């Protein structure tokens, strides 16, 4: 596709094989949503003189990506991998591995998030699968600094679907893994809790809200780039 955008909409996934873990092994299959998708962006013009940065997440991340790309235009090549695949789904590590093989670049910083999809996975399953998610990210970018972005609040709870209570639970689970090793927290949840007037629907933020998010993401990435 033009401008280096590679996107795929995927429907009706069959259940995948179990992960090699004895924890909740019977549940380690894909539990697809009605529509499954991935969206990947490769910079149109890669500058070999600046570092590569990767944003990983979902449609929330996709919406603030343009602001980050604009802010870091002369400082980094900004890549994007976003998907509806949740932590707990065995497809996610494979999708990240496929992305790494396709791009074949070294990333200096990875800013990542996951948790707004996969509501058929319990928080127990989310917690059990989180280490595998971190391993997949470190394999994708073994020399990178990592930044975790907390899951943003929703305007209204949805049943079945995202609720603020479950988002709080997932954020707590994720943070529990960020000290091994120390990974900075970009608290997007706290940020957007102060911008409840910026929703465009029950989940996503309007362009102004996404720009607010993107500017904070940029601050965190710049801080990590400065350490190198």
PDB file of C-alpha atoms in Angstrom:
ATOM      1  CA  UNK A   1       0.000   0.000   0.000  1.00  0.00           C
ATOM      2  CA  UNK A   2       1.069   3.637  -0.472  1.00  0.00           C
ATOM      3  CA  UNK A   3       3.085   5.568   2.135  1.00  0.00           C
ATOM      4  CA  UNK A   4       4.478   2.345   3.559  1.00  0.00           C
ATOM      5  CA  UNK A   5       1.186   1.404   5.211  1.00  0.00           C
ATOM      6  CA  UNK A   6       0.553  -2.299   5.472  1.00  0.00           C
ATOM      7  CA  UNK A   7      -2.849  -3.132   6.908  1.00  0.00           C
ATOM      8  CA  UNK A   8      -4.861  -6.314   7.186  1.00  0.00           C
ATOM      9  CA  UNK A   9      -8.424  -6.868   8.289  1.00  0.00           C
ATOM     10  CA  UNK A  10      -8.968 -10.434   9.376  1.00  0.00           C
ATOM     11  CA  UNK A  11     -12.311 -12.147   9.913  1.00  0.00           C
ATOM     12  CA  UNK A  12     -13.393 -15.430  11.454  1.00  0.00           C
ATOM     13  CA  UNK A  13     -10.111 -16.667  12.898  1.00  0.00           C
ATOM     14  CA  UNK A  14     -10.026 -20.317  13.881  1.00  0.00           C
ATOM     15  CA  UNK A  15      -8.784 -21.195  17.334  1.00  0.00           C
ATOM     16  CA  UNK A  16      -4.998 -21.495  17.478  1.00  0.00           C
ATOM     17  CA  UNK A  17      -2.948 -24.078  19.341  1.00  0.00           C
ATOM     18  CA  UNK A  18      -2.296 -23.901  23.069  1.00  0.00           C
ATOM     19  CA  UNK A  19       0.717 -22.078  24.464  1.00  0.00           C
ATOM     20  CA  UNK A  20       3.325 -24.218  26.113  1.00  0.00           C
ATOM     21  CA  UNK A  21       2.337 -23.291  29.645  1.00  0.00           C
ATOM     22  CA  UNK A  22       0.689 -25.309  32.326  1.00  0.00           C
ATOM     23  CA  UNK A  23      -1.150 -22.215  33.654  1.00  0.00           C
ATOM     24  CA  UNK A  24      -4.703 -22.154  32.282  1.00  0.00           C
ATOM     25  CA  UNK A  25      -3.504 -24.337  29.425  1.00  0.00           C
ATOM     26  CA  UNK A  26      -7.021 -25.242  28.407  1.00  0.00           C
ATOM     27  CA  UNK A  27      -7.748 -21.557  27.740  1.00  0.00           C
ATOM     28  CA  UNK A  28      -4.657 -20.813  25.637  1.00  0.00           C
ATOM     29  CA  UNK A  29      -6.541 -20.559  22.377  1.00  0.00           C
ATOM     30  CA  UNK A  30      -7.595 -17.601  20.306  1.00  0.00           C
ATOM     31  CA  UNK A  31     -10.925 -16.114  21.316  1.00  0.00           C
ATOM     32  CA  UNK A  32     -11.523 -13.826  18.346  1.00  0.00           C
ATOM     33  CA  UNK A  33     -13.705 -10.762  18.346  1.00  0.00           C
ATOM     34  CA  UNK A  34     -16.256 -10.257  15.581  1.00  0.00           C
ATOM     35  CA  UNK A  35     -13.658  -8.264  13.621  1.00  0.00           C
ATOM     36  CA  UNK A  36      -9.940  -8.836  14.052  1.00  0.00           C
ATOM     37  CA  UNK A  37      -7.331  -6.527  12.550  1.00  0.00           C
ATOM     38  CA  UNK A  38      -3.702  -5.485  12.458  1.00  0.00           C
ATOM     39  CA  UNK A  39      -2.285  -2.184  11.209  1.00  0.00           C
ATOM     40  CA  UNK A  40       1.389  -1.577  10.567  1.00  0.00           C
ATOM     41  CA  UNK A  41       3.125   1.583   9.400  1.00  0.00           C
ATOM     42  CA  UNK A  42       6.611   1.829   7.986  1.00  0.00           C
ATOM     43  CA  UNK A  43       8.032   5.378   7.593  1.00  0.00           C
ATOM     44  CA  UNK A  44       7.724   6.584   4.014  1.00  0.00           C
ATOM     45  CA  UNK A  45      11.283   7.910   4.112  1.00  0.00           C
ATOM     46  CA  UNK A  46      13.664   6.245   6.563  1.00  0.00           C
ATOM     47  CA  UNK A  47      16.498   8.473   7.732  1.00  0.00           C
ATOM     48  CA  UNK A  48      19.488   6.225   8.490  1.00  0.00           C
ATOM     49  CA  UNK A  49      21.059   8.970  10.626  1.00  0.00           C
ATOM     50  CA  UNK A  50      18.380   8.899  13.338  1.00  0.00           C
ATOM     51  CA  UNK A  51      17.213   6.072  15.657  1.00  0.00           C
ATOM     52  CA  UNK A  52      14.184   3.884  15.083  1.00  0.00           C
ATOM     53  CA  UNK A  53      11.237   4.074  17.480  1.00  0.00           C
ATOM     54  CA  UNK A  54       8.265   1.702  17.645  1.00  0.00           C
ATOM     55  CA  UNK A  55       4.766   2.288  18.975  1.00  0.00           C
ATOM     56  CA  UNK A  56       2.836  -0.885  19.868  1.00  0.00           C
ATOM     57  CA  UNK A  57      -0.810  -0.914  20.899  1.00  0.00           C
ATOM     58  CA  UNK A  58      -4.317  -0.732  19.475  1.00  0.00           C
ATOM     59  CA  UNK A  59      -6.591   1.877  17.869  1.00  0.00           C
ATOM     60  CA  UNK A  60      -5.904   4.330  20.710  1.00  0.00           C
ATOM     61  CA  UNK A  61      -2.205   4.129  19.812  1.00  0.00           C
ATOM     62  CA  UNK A  62      -2.989   4.388  16.114  1.00  0.00           C
ATOM     63  CA  UNK A  63      -4.854   7.630  16.773  1.00  0.00           C
ATOM     64  CA  UNK A  64      -1.966   9.331  18.594  1.00  0.00           C
ATOM     65  CA  UNK A  65       0.704   7.963  16.266  1.00  0.00           C
ATOM     66  CA  UNK A  66       0.439  10.893  13.773  1.00  0.00           C
ATOM     67  CA  UNK A  67       1.185  13.396  16.536  1.00  0.00           C
ATOM     68  CA  UNK A  68       4.224  11.404  17.675  1.00  0.00           C
ATOM     69  CA  UNK A  69       5.422  11.056  14.093  1.00  0.00           C
ATOM     70  CA  UNK A  70       5.078  14.817  13.585  1.00  0.00           C
ATOM     71  CA  UNK A  71       6.818  15.723  16.853  1.00  0.00           C
ATOM     72  CA  UNK A  72       9.754  13.368  16.189  1.00  0.00           C
ATOM     73  CA  UNK A  73      10.028  14.070  12.467  1.00  0.00           C
ATOM     74  CA  UNK A  74      13.673  15.151  12.649  1.00  0.00           C
ATOM     75  CA  UNK A  75      14.660  12.987  15.610  1.00  0.00           C
ATOM     76  CA  UNK A  76      13.544   9.408  14.891  1.00  0.00           C
ATOM     77  CA  UNK A  77      11.978   7.060  12.377  1.00  0.00           C
ATOM     78  CA  UNK A  78       8.650   6.179  13.977  1.00  0.00           C
ATOM     79  CA  UNK A  79       7.161   2.763  13.215  1.00  0.00           C
ATOM     80  CA  UNK A  80       3.740   1.476  14.257  1.00  0.00           C
ATOM     81  CA  UNK A  81       2.349  -1.948  15.087  1.00  0.00           C
ATOM     82  CA  UNK A  82      -1.220  -2.006  16.366  1.00  0.00           C
ATOM     83  CA  UNK A  83      -3.741  -4.826  16.527  1.00  0.00           C
ATOM     84  CA  UNK A  84      -6.955  -6.004  18.113  1.00  0.00           C
ATOM     85  CA  UNK A  85      -5.094  -9.043  19.452  1.00  0.00           C
ATOM     86  CA  UNK A  86      -5.102  -9.164  23.251  1.00  0.00           C
ATOM     87  CA  UNK A  87      -2.553 -10.353  25.747  1.00  0.00           C
ATOM     88  CA  UNK A  88      -3.722 -13.924  26.358  1.00  0.00           C
ATOM     89  CA  UNK A  89      -4.186 -14.669  22.661  1.00  0.00           C
ATOM     90  CA  UNK A  90      -1.399 -16.942  21.340  1.00  0.00           C
ATOM     91  CA  UNK A  91      -1.482 -15.078  18.023  1.00  0.00           C
ATOM     92  CA  UNK A  92       0.006 -11.909  19.522  1.00  0.00           C
ATOM     93  CA  UNK A  93       3.619 -13.122  19.995  1.00  0.00           C
ATOM     94  CA  UNK A  94       3.525 -14.587  16.484  1.00  0.00           C
ATOM     95  CA  UNK A  95       2.222 -11.328  15.017  1.00  0.00           C
ATOM     96  CA  UNK A  96       5.016  -9.394  16.719  1.00  0.00           C
ATOM     97  CA  UNK A  97       7.594 -11.881  15.419  1.00  0.00           C
ATOM     98  CA  UNK A  98       6.227 -11.543  11.883  1.00  0.00           C
ATOM     99  CA  UNK A  99       6.426  -7.754  12.139  1.00  0.00           C
ATOM    100  CA  UNK A 100      10.025  -7.957  13.347  1.00  0.00           C
ATOM    101  CA  UNK A 101      10.965 -10.259  10.468  1.00  0.00           C
ATOM    102  CA  UNK A 102       9.266  -7.981   7.946  1.00  0.00           C
ATOM    103  CA  UNK A 103      10.938  -4.766   9.126  1.00  0.00           C
ATOM    104  CA  UNK A 104      14.325  -6.220  10.117  1.00  0.00           C
ATOM    105  CA  UNK A 105      15.459  -3.033  11.855  1.00  0.00           C
ATOM    106  CA  UNK A 106      16.906  -2.283  15.272  1.00  0.00           C
ATOM    107  CA  UNK A 107      14.685  -0.205  17.561  1.00  0.00           C
ATOM    108  CA  UNK A 108      16.106   2.214  20.114  1.00  0.00           C
ATOM    109  CA  UNK A 109      12.823   2.745  21.994  1.00  0.00           C
ATOM    110  CA  UNK A 110       9.589   0.740  22.138  1.00  0.00           C
ATOM    111  CA  UNK A 111       6.507   2.452  23.595  1.00  0.00           C
ATOM    112  CA  UNK A 112       3.871  -0.232  24.165  1.00  0.00           C
ATOM    113  CA  UNK A 113       0.359  -0.859  25.434  1.00  0.00           C
ATOM    114  CA  UNK A 114      -2.217  -3.653  25.406  1.00  0.00           C
ATOM    115  CA  UNK A 115      -5.509  -4.202  27.192  1.00  0.00           C
ATOM    116  CA  UNK A 116      -8.424  -2.483  25.436  1.00  0.00           C
ATOM    117  CA  UNK A 117      -9.395  -5.674  23.555  1.00  0.00           C
ATOM    118  CA  UNK A 118      -9.854  -9.311  24.481  1.00  0.00           C
ATOM    119  CA  UNK A 119     -12.611  -8.967  27.055  1.00  0.00           C
ATOM    120  CA  UNK A 120     -13.392 -12.679  26.726  1.00  0.00           C
ATOM    121  CA  UNK A 121     -10.019 -13.245  28.439  1.00  0.00           C
ATOM    122  CA  UNK A 122     -10.193 -12.990  32.206  1.00  0.00           C
ATOM    123  CA  UNK A 123      -7.776 -10.825  34.146  1.00  0.00           C
ATOM    124  CA  UNK A 124      -6.255 -14.061  35.449  1.00  0.00           C
ATOM    125  CA  UNK A 125      -5.519 -15.089  31.859  1.00  0.00           C
ATOM    126  CA  UNK A 126      -4.220 -11.592  31.066  1.00  0.00           C
ATOM    127  CA  UNK A 127      -1.813 -11.817  33.999  1.00  0.00           C
ATOM    128  CA  UNK A 128      -0.670 -15.345  33.137  1.00  0.00           C
ATOM    129  CA  UNK A 129       0.103 -14.354  29.541  1.00  0.00           C
ATOM    130  CA  UNK A 130       1.791 -11.009  30.228  1.00  0.00           C
ATOM    131  CA  UNK A 131       5.312 -12.452  30.626  1.00  0.00           C
ATOM    132  CA  UNK A 132       5.064 -14.048  27.167  1.00  0.00           C
ATOM    133  CA  UNK A 133       4.035 -10.668  25.762  1.00  0.00           C
ATOM    134  CA  UNK A 134       7.089  -9.019  27.317  1.00  0.00           C
ATOM    135  CA  UNK A 135       9.359 -11.769  25.995  1.00  0.00           C
ATOM    136  CA  UNK A 136       7.983 -11.278  22.481  1.00  0.00           C
ATOM    137  CA  UNK A 137       8.642  -7.546  22.676  1.00  0.00           C
ATOM    138  CA  UNK A 138      12.192  -8.022  23.966  1.00  0.00           C
ATOM    139  CA  UNK A 139      12.865 -10.535  21.201  1.00  0.00           C
ATOM    140  CA  UNK A 140      11.582  -8.000  18.659  1.00  0.00           C
ATOM    141  CA  UNK A 141      13.833  -5.253  20.065  1.00  0.00           C
ATOM    142  CA  UNK A 142      16.573  -6.764  22.260  1.00  0.00           C
ATOM    143  CA  UNK A 143      18.572  -3.522  22.492  1.00  0.00           C
ATOM    144  CA  UNK A 144      15.659  -1.153  23.051  1.00  0.00           C
ATOM    145  CA  UNK A 145      14.496   0.867  26.003  1.00  0.00           C
ATOM    146  CA  UNK A 146      10.845   0.171  26.804  1.00  0.00           C
ATOM    147  CA  UNK A 147       8.007   2.419  27.987  1.00  0.00           C
ATOM    148  CA  UNK A 148       4.647   1.061  29.156  1.00  0.00           C
ATOM    149  CA  UNK A 149       1.556   3.173  28.408  1.00  0.00           C
ATOM    150  CA  UNK A 150      -1.352   2.532  30.751  1.00  0.00           C
ATOM    151  CA  UNK A 151      -4.778   1.671  29.322  1.00  0.00           C
ATOM    152  CA  UNK A 152      -7.008   4.722  29.012  1.00  0.00           C
ATOM    153  CA  UNK A 153     -10.423   4.995  30.714  1.00  0.00           C
ATOM    154  CA  UNK A 154     -13.646   4.583  28.771  1.00  0.00           C
ATOM    155  CA  UNK A 155     -16.436   7.136  28.758  1.00  0.00           C
ATOM    156  CA  UNK A 156     -19.090   4.523  29.462  1.00  0.00           C
ATOM    157  CA  UNK A 157     -18.844   0.897  30.546  1.00  0.00           C
ATOM    158  CA  UNK A 158     -19.895  -1.686  27.974  1.00  0.00           C
ATOM    159  CA  UNK A 159     -21.187  -5.183  28.736  1.00  0.00           C
ATOM    160  CA  UNK A 160     -19.685  -7.265  27.317  1.00  0.00           C
ATOM    161  CA  UNK A 161     -16.720  -5.077  26.614  1.00  0.00           C
ATOM    162  CA  UNK A 162     -14.467  -2.586  28.360  1.00  0.00           C
ATOM    163  CA  UNK A 163     -15.378  -1.348  31.805  1.00  0.00           C
ATOM    164  CA  UNK A 164     -13.342   1.036  33.911  1.00  0.00           C
ATOM    165  CA  UNK A 165     -13.147  -1.508  36.716  1.00  0.00           C
ATOM    166  CA  UNK A 166     -11.566  -4.084  34.421  1.00  0.00           C
ATOM    167  CA  UNK A 167      -9.261  -1.474  32.882  1.00  0.00           C
ATOM    168  CA  UNK A 168      -8.076  -0.564  36.392  1.00  0.00           C
ATOM    169  CA  UNK A 169      -7.453  -4.243  37.110  1.00  0.00           C
ATOM    170  CA  UNK A 170      -5.446  -4.728  33.911  1.00  0.00           C
ATOM    171  CA  UNK A 171      -3.405  -1.594  34.533  1.00  0.00           C
ATOM    172  CA  UNK A 172      -2.565  -2.877  38.004  1.00  0.00           C
ATOM    173  CA  UNK A 173      -1.498  -6.240  36.564  1.00  0.00           C
ATOM    174  CA  UNK A 174       0.680  -4.640  33.899  1.00  0.00           C
ATOM    175  CA  UNK A 175       2.414  -2.291  36.343  1.00  0.00           C
ATOM    176  CA  UNK A 176       3.306  -5.270  38.530  1.00  0.00           C
ATOM    177  CA  UNK A 177       5.566  -6.513  35.722  1.00  0.00           C
ATOM    178  CA  UNK A 178       7.268  -3.181  34.997  1.00  0.00           C
ATOM    179  CA  UNK A 179       9.837  -3.406  37.780  1.00  0.00           C
ATOM    180  CA  UNK A 180      11.450  -6.551  36.330  1.00  0.00           C
ATOM    181  CA  UNK A 181      13.447  -4.786  34.827  1.00  0.00           C
ATOM    182  CA  UNK A 182      12.426  -1.196  35.526  1.00  0.00           C
ATOM    183  CA  UNK A 183      10.228   0.091  32.703  1.00  0.00           C
ATOM    184  CA  UNK A 184       8.959   3.689  32.862  1.00  0.00           C
ATOM    185  CA  UNK A 185       5.210   4.275  33.083  1.00  0.00           C
ATOM    186  CA  UNK A 186       3.598   6.699  30.635  1.00  0.00           C
ATOM    187  CA  UNK A 187       0.362   7.087  32.586  1.00  0.00           C
ATOM    188  CA  UNK A 188      -2.034   7.739  29.745  1.00  0.00           C
ATOM    189  CA  UNK A 189      -4.902   6.693  32.015  1.00  0.00           C
ATOM    190  CA  UNK A 190      -4.204   9.500  34.451  1.00  0.00           C
ATOM    191  CA  UNK A 191      -3.633  11.953  31.607  1.00  0.00           C
ATOM    192  CA  UNK A 192      -6.923  11.300  29.841  1.00  0.00           C
ATOM    193  CA  UNK A 193      -8.919  11.112  33.075  1.00  0.00           C
ATOM    194  CA  UNK A 194      -8.439  14.897  33.056  1.00  0.00           C
ATOM    195  CA  UNK A 195      -9.702  15.232  29.477  1.00  0.00           C
ATOM    196  CA  UNK A 196     -13.130  13.590  29.628  1.00  0.00           C
ATOM    197  CA  UNK A 197     -14.403  16.247  27.225  1.00  0.00           C
ATOM    198  CA  UNK A 198     -12.194  14.861  24.436  1.00  0.00           C
ATOM    199  CA  UNK A 199     -13.999  11.582  23.677  1.00  0.00           C
ATOM    200  CA  UNK A 200     -15.368  11.020  20.182  1.00  0.00           C
ATOM    201  CA  UNK A 201     -17.164   7.813  21.235  1.00  0.00           C
ATOM    202  CA  UNK A 202     -17.249   5.603  24.332  1.00  0.00           C
ATOM    203  CA  UNK A 203     -13.621   4.508  23.920  1.00  0.00           C
ATOM    204  CA  UNK A 204     -11.648   6.696  21.511  1.00  0.00           C
ATOM    205  CA  UNK A 205     -10.566  10.315  21.768  1.00  0.00           C
ATOM    206  CA  UNK A 206     -11.083  12.994  19.165  1.00  0.00           C
ATOM    207  CA  UNK A 207      -8.116  14.461  17.232  1.00  0.00           C
ATOM    208  CA  UNK A 208      -7.478  17.088  19.914  1.00  0.00           C
ATOM    209  CA  UNK A 209      -7.458  14.409  22.626  1.00  0.00           C
ATOM    210  CA  UNK A 210      -5.199  12.136  20.594  1.00  0.00           C
ATOM    211  CA  UNK A 211      -2.796  15.044  20.097  1.00  0.00           C
ATOM    212  CA  UNK A 212      -2.661  15.542  23.872  1.00  0.00           C
ATOM    213  CA  UNK A 213      -1.769  11.867  24.213  1.00  0.00           C
ATOM    214  CA  UNK A 214       0.815  12.023  21.451  1.00  0.00           C
ATOM    215  CA  UNK A 215       2.632  14.950  23.007  1.00  0.00           C
ATOM    216  CA  UNK A 216       3.018  13.064  26.287  1.00  0.00           C
ATOM    217  CA  UNK A 217       4.190   9.951  24.446  1.00  0.00           C
ATOM    218  CA  UNK A 218       6.766  12.101  22.674  1.00  0.00           C
ATOM    219  CA  UNK A 219       8.095  13.464  25.979  1.00  0.00           C
ATOM    220  CA  UNK A 220       8.670   9.949  27.278  1.00  0.00           C
ATOM    221  CA  UNK A 221      10.361   8.801  24.069  1.00  0.00           C
ATOM    222  CA  UNK A 222      12.642  11.842  23.996  1.00  0.00           C
ATOM    223  CA  UNK A 223      13.628  11.159  27.589  1.00  0.00           C
ATOM    224  CA  UNK A 224      14.648   7.600  26.724  1.00  0.00           C
ATOM    225  CA  UNK A 225      16.486   8.675  23.553  1.00  0.00           C
ATOM    226  CA  UNK A 226      18.460  11.183  25.604  1.00  0.00           C
ATOM    227  CA  UNK A 227      19.768   8.386  27.844  1.00  0.00           C
ATOM    228  CA  UNK A 228      21.459   6.580  24.963  1.00  0.00           C
TER     229      UNK A 228
END
